[in-house]
Coordinates of C-alpha atoms in Angstrom, one line a residue:
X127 CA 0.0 0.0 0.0
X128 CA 1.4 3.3 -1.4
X129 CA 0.3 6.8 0.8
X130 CA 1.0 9.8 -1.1
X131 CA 4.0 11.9 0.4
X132 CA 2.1 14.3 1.7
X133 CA -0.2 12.3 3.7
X134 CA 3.1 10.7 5.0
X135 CA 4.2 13.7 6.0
X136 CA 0.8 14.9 7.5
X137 CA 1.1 11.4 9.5
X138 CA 4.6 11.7 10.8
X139 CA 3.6 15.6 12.0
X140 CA 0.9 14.0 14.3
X141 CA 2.5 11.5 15.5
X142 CA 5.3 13.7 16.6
X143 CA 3.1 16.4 18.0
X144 CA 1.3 13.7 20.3
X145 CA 4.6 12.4 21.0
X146 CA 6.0 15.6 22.4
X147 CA 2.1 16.6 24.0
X148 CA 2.5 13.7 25.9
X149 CA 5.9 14.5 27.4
X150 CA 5.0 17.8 28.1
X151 CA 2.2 16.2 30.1
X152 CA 4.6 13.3 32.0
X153 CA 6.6 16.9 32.8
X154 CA 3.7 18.5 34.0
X155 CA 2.6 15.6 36.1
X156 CA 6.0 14.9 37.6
X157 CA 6.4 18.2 38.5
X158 CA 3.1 18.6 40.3
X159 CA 4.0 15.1 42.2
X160 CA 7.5 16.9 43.0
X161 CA 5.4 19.6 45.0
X162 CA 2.8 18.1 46.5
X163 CA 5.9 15.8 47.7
X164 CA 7.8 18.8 49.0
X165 CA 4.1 19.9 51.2
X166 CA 4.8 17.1 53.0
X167 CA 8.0 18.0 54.6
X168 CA 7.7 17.3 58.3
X169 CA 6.7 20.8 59.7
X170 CA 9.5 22.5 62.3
X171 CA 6.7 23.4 64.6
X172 CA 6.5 19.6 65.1
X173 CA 10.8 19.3 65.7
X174 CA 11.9 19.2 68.9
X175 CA 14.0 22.5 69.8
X176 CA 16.9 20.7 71.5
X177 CA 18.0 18.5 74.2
X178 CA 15.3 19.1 76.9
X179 CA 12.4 18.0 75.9
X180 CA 9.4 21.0 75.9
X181 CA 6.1 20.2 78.2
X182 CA 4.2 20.7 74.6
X183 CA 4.5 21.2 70.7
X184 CA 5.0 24.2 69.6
X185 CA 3.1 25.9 67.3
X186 CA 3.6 28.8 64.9
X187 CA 2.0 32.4 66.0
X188 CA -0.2 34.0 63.8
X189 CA 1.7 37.2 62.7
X190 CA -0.2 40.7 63.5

């Protein structure tokens, strides 16, 4: 079966453009993982401050 160049050409153009949609999408996706990742950092608030241990947690002071 014989395709005309052009169609060829039309063809490989897709192809490639879905090819490189769908990497842009893989990057997109990775790099939303990445931050949702990076949300779930322990917080410092939860850290202990040092040797002695403090009576509670402390917790971050709404700034005025």
């Amino acid at each position: 079966m014989l395709l005309h160049p052009d169609m060829m050409l039309a063809l490989a153009n897709e192809h490639h453009r879905a090819l490189i949609a769908e990497a842009d999408q893989r990057r997109l996706l990775n790099l939303a993982r990445r931050v949702r990742r990076a949300g779930k950092d322990p917080a410092v608030r939860k850290q202990r401050a040092g040797t002695l241990a403090p009576c509670e947690t402390s917790a971050a002071v709404p700034v005025r």
